[in-house]
PDB file of C-alpha atoms in Angstrom:
ATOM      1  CA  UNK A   1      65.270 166.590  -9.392  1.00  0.00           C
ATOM      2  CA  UNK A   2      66.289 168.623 -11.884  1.00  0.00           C
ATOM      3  CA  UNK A   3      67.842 172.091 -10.979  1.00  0.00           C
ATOM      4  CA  UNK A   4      68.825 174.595 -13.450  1.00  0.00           C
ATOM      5  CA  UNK A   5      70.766 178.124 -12.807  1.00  0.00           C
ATOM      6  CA  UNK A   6      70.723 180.837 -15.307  1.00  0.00           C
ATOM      7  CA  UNK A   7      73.473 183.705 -15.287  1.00  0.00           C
ATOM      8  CA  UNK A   8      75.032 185.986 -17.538  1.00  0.00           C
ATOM      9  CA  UNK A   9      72.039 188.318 -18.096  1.00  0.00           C
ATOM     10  CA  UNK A  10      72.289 192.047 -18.054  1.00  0.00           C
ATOM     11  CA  UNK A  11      71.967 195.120 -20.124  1.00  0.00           C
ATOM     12  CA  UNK A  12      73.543 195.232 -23.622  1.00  0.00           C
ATOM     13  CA  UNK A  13      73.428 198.275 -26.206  1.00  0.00           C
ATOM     14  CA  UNK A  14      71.646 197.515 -29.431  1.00  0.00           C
ATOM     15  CA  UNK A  15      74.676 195.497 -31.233  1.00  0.00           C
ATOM     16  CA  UNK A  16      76.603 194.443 -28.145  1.00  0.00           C
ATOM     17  CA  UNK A  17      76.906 190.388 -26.918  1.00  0.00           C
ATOM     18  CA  UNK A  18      75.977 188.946 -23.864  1.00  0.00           C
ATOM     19  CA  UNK A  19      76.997 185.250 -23.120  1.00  0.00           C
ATOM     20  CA  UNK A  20      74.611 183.258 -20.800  1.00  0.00           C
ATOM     21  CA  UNK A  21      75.296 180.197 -18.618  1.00  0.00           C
ATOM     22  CA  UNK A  22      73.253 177.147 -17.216  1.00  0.00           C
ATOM     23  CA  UNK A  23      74.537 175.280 -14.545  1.00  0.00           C
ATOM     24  CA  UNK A  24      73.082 171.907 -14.186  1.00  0.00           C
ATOM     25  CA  UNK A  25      72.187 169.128 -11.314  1.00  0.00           C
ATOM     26  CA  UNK A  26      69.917 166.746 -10.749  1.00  0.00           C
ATOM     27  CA  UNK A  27      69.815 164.844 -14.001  1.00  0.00           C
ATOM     28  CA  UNK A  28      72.421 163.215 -15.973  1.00  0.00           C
ATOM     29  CA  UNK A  29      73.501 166.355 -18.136  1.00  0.00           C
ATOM     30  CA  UNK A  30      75.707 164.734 -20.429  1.00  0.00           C
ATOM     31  CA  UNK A  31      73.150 162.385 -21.912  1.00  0.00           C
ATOM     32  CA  UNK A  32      70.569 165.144 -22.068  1.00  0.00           C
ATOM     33  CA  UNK A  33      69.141 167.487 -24.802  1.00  0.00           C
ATOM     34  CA  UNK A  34      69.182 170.923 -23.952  1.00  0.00           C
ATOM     35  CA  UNK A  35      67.208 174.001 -24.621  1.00  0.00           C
ATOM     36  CA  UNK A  36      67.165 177.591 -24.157  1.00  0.00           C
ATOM     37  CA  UNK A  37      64.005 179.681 -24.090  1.00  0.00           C
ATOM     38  CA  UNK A  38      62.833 183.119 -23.920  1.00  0.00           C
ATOM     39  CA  UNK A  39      59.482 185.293 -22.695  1.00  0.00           C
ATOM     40  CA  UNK A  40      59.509 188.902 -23.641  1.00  0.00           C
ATOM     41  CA  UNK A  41      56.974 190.962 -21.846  1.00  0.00           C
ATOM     42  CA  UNK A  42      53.436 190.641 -22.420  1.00  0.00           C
ATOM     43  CA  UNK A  43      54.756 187.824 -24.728  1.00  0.00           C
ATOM     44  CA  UNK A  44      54.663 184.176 -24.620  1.00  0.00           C
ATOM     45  CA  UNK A  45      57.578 181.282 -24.355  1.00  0.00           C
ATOM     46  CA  UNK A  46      59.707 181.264 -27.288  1.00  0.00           C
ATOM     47  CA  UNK A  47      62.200 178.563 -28.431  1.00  0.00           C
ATOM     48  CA  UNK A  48      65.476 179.917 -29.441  1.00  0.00           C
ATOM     49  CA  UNK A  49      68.030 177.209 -29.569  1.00  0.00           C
ATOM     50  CA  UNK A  50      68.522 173.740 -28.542  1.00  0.00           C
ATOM     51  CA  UNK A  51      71.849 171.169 -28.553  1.00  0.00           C
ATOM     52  CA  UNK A  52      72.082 167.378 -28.714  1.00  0.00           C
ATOM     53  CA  UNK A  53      73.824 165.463 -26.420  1.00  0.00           C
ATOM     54  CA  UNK A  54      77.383 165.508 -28.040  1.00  0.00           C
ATOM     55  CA  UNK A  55      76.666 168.466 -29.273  1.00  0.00           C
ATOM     56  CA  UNK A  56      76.498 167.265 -33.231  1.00  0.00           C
ATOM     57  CA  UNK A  57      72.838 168.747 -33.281  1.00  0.00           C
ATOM     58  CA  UNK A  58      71.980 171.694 -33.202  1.00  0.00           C
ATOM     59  CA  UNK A  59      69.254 174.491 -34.032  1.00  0.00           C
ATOM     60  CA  UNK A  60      68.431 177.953 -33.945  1.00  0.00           C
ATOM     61  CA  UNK A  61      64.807 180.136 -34.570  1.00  0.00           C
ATOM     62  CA  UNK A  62      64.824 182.341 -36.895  1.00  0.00           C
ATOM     63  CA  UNK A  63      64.770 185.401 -34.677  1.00  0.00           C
ATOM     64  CA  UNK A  64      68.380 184.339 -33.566  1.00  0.00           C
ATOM     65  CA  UNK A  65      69.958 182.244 -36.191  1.00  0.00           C
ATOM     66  CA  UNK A  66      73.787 183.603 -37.662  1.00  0.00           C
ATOM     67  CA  UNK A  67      73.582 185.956 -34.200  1.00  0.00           C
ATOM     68  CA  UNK A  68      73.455 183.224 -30.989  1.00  0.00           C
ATOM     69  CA  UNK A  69      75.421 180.438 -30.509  1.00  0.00           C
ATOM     70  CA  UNK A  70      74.573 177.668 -27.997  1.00  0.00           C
ATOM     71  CA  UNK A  71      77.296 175.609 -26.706  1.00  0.00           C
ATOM     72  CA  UNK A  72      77.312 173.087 -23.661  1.00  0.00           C
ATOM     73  CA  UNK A  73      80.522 171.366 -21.352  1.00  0.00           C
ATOM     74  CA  UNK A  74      79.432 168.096 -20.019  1.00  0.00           C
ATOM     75  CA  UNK A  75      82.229 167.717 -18.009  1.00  0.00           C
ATOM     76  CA  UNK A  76      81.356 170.603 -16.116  1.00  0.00           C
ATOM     77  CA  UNK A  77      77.558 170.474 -16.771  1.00  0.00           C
ATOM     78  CA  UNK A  78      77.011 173.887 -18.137  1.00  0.00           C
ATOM     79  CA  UNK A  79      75.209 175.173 -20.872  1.00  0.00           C
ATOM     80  CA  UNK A  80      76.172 178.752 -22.561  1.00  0.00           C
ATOM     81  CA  UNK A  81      74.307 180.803 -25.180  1.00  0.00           C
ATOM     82  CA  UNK A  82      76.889 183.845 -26.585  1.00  0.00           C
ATOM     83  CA  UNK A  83      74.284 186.119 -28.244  1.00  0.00           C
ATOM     84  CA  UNK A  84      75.970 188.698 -30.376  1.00  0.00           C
ATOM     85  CA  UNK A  85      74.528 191.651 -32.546  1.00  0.00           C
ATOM     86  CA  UNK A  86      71.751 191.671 -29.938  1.00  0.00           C
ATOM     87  CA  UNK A  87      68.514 193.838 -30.720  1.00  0.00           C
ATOM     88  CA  UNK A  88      65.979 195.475 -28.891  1.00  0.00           C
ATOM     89  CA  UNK A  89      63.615 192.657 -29.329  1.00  0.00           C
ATOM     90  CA  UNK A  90      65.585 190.187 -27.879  1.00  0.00           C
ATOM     91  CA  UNK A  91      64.858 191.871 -24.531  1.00  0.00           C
ATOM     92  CA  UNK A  92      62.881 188.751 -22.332  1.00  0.00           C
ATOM     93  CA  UNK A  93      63.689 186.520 -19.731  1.00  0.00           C
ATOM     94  CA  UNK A  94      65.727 183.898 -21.220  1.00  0.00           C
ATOM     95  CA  UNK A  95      65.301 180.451 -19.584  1.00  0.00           C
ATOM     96  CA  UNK A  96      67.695 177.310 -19.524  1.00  0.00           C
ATOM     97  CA  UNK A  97      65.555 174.032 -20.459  1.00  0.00           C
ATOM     98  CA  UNK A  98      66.245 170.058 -19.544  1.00  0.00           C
ATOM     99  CA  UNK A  99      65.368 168.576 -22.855  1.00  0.00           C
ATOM    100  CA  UNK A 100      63.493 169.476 -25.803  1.00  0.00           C
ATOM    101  CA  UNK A 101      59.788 170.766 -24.124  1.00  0.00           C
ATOM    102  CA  UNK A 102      60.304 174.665 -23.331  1.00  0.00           C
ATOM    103  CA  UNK A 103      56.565 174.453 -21.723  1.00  0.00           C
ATOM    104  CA  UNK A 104      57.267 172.318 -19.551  1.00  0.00           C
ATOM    105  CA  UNK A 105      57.723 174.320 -16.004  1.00  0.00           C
ATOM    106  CA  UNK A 106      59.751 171.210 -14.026  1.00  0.00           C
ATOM    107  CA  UNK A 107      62.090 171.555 -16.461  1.00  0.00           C
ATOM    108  CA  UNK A 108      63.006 174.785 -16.824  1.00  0.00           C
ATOM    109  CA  UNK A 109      65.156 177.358 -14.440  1.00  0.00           C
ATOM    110  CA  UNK A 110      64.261 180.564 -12.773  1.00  0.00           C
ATOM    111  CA  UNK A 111      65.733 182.450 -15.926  1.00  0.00           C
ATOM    112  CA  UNK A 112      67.886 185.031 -16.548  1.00  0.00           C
ATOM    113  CA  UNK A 113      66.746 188.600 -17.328  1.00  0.00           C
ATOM    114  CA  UNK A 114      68.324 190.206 -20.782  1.00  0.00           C
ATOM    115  CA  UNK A 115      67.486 193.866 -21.555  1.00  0.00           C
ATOM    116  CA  UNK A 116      68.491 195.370 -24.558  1.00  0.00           C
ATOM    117  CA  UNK A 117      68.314 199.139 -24.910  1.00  0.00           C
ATOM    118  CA  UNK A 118      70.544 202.485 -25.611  1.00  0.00           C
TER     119      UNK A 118
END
């Protein structure tokens, strides 16, 4: 069963960084793809980032790209995201994903709320 545990959310001034973690169980981690997802309010999911297994792929949207970085450790099954030069729109609830499918509910974690405001 896969279980996934977001933390590192919080407030952050227009410009500031936040860096988000993922713990993992459940699944194999280190042979997984992993994603991380957003919902802003009254908003639906948005893909922001995802990371191959050894960490030789990666990929960004748009919204995020040259500002967030996703990085994993397999040994100690954790995903991150460090978001710098955050913005007001990148308020949402940003969730940890098992794989590539951000829709899928099973695979996803409670999330992690990020609020971005002066």
């Amino acid at each position: 069963q896969v279980q996934l545990v977001e933390s590192g959310g919080g407030l952050a001034q227009p410009g500031g960084s936040l860096r988000l973690s993922c713990a993992a169980s459940g699944f194999t981690f280190g042979d997984s793809y992993m994603s991380w997802a957003r919902q802003a309010p009254g908003k639906g999911l948005e893909w922001v980032s995802y990371i191959g297994p050894a960490s030789s792929i990666i990929a960004y949207s748009d919204a995020v790209k040259g500002r967030f970085t996703i990085s994993r450790d397999n040994l100690r099954n954790t995903l991150y995201l460090q978001m710098n030069g955050l913005k007001p729109e990148d308020t949402a609830l940003y969730y940890c994903v098992e794989g590539l499918r951000v829709d899928d509910p099973t695979s996803r974690g409670r999330g992690t709320q990020v609020t971005v405001s002066s």
